[in-house]
JSON list of C-alpha atoms in Angstrom, two decimals:
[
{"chain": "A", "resi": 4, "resn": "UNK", "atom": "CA", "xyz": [1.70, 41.22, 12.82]},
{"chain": "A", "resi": 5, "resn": "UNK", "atom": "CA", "xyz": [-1.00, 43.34, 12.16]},
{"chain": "A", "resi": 6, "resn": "UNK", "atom": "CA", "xyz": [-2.10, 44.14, 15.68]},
{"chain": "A", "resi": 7, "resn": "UNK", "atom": "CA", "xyz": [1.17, 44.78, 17.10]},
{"chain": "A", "resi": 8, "resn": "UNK", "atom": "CA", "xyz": [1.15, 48.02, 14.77]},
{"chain": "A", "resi": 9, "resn": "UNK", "atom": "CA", "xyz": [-1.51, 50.05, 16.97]},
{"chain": "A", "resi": 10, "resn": "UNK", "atom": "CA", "xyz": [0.11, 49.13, 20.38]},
{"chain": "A", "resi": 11, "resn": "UNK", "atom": "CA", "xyz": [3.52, 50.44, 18.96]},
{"chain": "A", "resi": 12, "resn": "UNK", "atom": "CA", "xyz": [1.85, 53.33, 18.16]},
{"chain": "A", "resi": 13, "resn": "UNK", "atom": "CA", "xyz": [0.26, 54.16, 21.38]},
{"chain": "A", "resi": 14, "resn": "UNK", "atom": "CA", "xyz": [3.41, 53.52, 23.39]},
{"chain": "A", "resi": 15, "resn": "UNK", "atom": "CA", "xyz": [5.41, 55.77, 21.28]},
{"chain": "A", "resi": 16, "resn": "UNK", "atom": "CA", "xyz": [3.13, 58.65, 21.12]},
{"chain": "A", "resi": 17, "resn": "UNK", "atom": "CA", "xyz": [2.99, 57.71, 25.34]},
{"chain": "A", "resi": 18, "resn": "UNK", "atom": "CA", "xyz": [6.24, 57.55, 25.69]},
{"chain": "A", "resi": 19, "resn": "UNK", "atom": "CA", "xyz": [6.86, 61.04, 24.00]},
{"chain": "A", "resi": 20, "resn": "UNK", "atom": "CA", "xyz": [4.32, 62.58, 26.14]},
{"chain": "A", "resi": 21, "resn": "UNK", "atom": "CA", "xyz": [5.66, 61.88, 29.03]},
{"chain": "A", "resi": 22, "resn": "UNK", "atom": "CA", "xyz": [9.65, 62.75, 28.33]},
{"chain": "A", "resi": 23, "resn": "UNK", "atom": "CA", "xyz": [7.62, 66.45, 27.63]},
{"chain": "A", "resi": 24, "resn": "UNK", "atom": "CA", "xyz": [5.72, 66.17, 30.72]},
{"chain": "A", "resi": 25, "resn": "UNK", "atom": "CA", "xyz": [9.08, 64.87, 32.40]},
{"chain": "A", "resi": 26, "resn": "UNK", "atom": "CA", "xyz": [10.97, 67.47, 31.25]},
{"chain": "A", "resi": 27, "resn": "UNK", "atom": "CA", "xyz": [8.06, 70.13, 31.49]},
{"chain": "A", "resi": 28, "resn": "UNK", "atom": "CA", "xyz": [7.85, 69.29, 35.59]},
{"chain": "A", "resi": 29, "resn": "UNK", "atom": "CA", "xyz": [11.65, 68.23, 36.43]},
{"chain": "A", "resi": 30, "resn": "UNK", "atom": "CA", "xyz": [14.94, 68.83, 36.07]},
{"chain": "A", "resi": 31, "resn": "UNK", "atom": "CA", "xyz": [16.40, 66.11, 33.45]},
{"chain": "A", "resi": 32, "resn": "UNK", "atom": "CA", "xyz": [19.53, 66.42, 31.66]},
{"chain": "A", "resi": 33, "resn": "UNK", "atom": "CA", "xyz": [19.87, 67.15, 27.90]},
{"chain": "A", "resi": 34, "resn": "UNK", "atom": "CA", "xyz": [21.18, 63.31, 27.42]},
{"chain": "A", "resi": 35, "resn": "UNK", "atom": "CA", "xyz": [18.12, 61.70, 29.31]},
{"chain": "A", "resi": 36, "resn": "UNK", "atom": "CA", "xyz": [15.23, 63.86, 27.53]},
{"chain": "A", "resi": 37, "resn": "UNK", "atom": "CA", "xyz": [17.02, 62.72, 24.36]},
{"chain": "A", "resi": 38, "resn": "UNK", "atom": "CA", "xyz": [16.83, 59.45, 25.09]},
{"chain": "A", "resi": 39, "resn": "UNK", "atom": "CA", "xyz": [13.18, 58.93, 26.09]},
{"chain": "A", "resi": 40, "resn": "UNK", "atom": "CA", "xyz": [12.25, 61.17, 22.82]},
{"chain": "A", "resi": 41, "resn": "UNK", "atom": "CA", "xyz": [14.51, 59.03, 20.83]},
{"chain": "A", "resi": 42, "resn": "UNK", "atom": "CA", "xyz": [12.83, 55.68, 22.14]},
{"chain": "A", "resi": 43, "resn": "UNK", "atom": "CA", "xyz": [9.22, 57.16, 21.57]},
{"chain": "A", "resi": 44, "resn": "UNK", "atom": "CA", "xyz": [10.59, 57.84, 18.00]},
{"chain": "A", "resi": 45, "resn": "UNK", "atom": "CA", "xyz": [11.89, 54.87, 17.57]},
{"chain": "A", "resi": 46, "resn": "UNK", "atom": "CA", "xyz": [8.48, 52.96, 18.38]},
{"chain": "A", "resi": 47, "resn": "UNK", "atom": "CA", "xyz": [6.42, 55.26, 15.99]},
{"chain": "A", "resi": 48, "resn": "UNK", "atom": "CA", "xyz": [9.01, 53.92, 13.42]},
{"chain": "A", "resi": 49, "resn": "UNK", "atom": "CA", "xyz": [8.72, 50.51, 13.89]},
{"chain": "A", "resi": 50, "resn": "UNK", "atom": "CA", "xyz": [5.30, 51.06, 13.87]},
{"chain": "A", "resi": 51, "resn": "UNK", "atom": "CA", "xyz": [5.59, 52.41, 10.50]},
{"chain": "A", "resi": 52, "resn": "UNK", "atom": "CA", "xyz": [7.71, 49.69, 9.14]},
{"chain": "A", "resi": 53, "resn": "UNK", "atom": "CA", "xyz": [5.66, 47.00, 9.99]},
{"chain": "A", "resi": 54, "resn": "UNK", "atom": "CA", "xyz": [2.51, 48.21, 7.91]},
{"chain": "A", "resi": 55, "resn": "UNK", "atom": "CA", "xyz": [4.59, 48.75, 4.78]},
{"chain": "A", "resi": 56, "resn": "UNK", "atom": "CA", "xyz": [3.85, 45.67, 2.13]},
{"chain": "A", "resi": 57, "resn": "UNK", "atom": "CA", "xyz": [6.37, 43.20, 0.81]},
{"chain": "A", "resi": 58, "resn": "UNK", "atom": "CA", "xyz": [8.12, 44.49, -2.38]},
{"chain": "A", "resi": 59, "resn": "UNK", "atom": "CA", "xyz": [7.18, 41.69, -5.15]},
{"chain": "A", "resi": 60, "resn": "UNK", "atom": "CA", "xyz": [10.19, 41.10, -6.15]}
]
């Protein structure tokens, strides 16, 4: 589980680059810039999540 952390954060912080660059270059709609931004989010996240430690409990 441990590797899958780095390659969740490279594809978010890629995939939020280019919904700027997408949106920086073309015409998108509000919706669809949202969207891409919200999945690149969404991968940092997990990212995240997966590193935290068990909770002894």
């Amino acid at each position: 589980m441990k590797k899958k952390s780095p390659i969740l954060i490279v594809a978010g912080i890629l995939v939020i680059v280019a919904s700027q660059m997408i949106k920086q270059f073309a015409t998108t709609s509000d919706f669809l810039g949202g969207a891409i931004l919200g999945i690149g989010i969404g991968l940092l996240i997990m990212a995240v999540a997966i590193n935290r430690p068990k909770s002894a409990n």
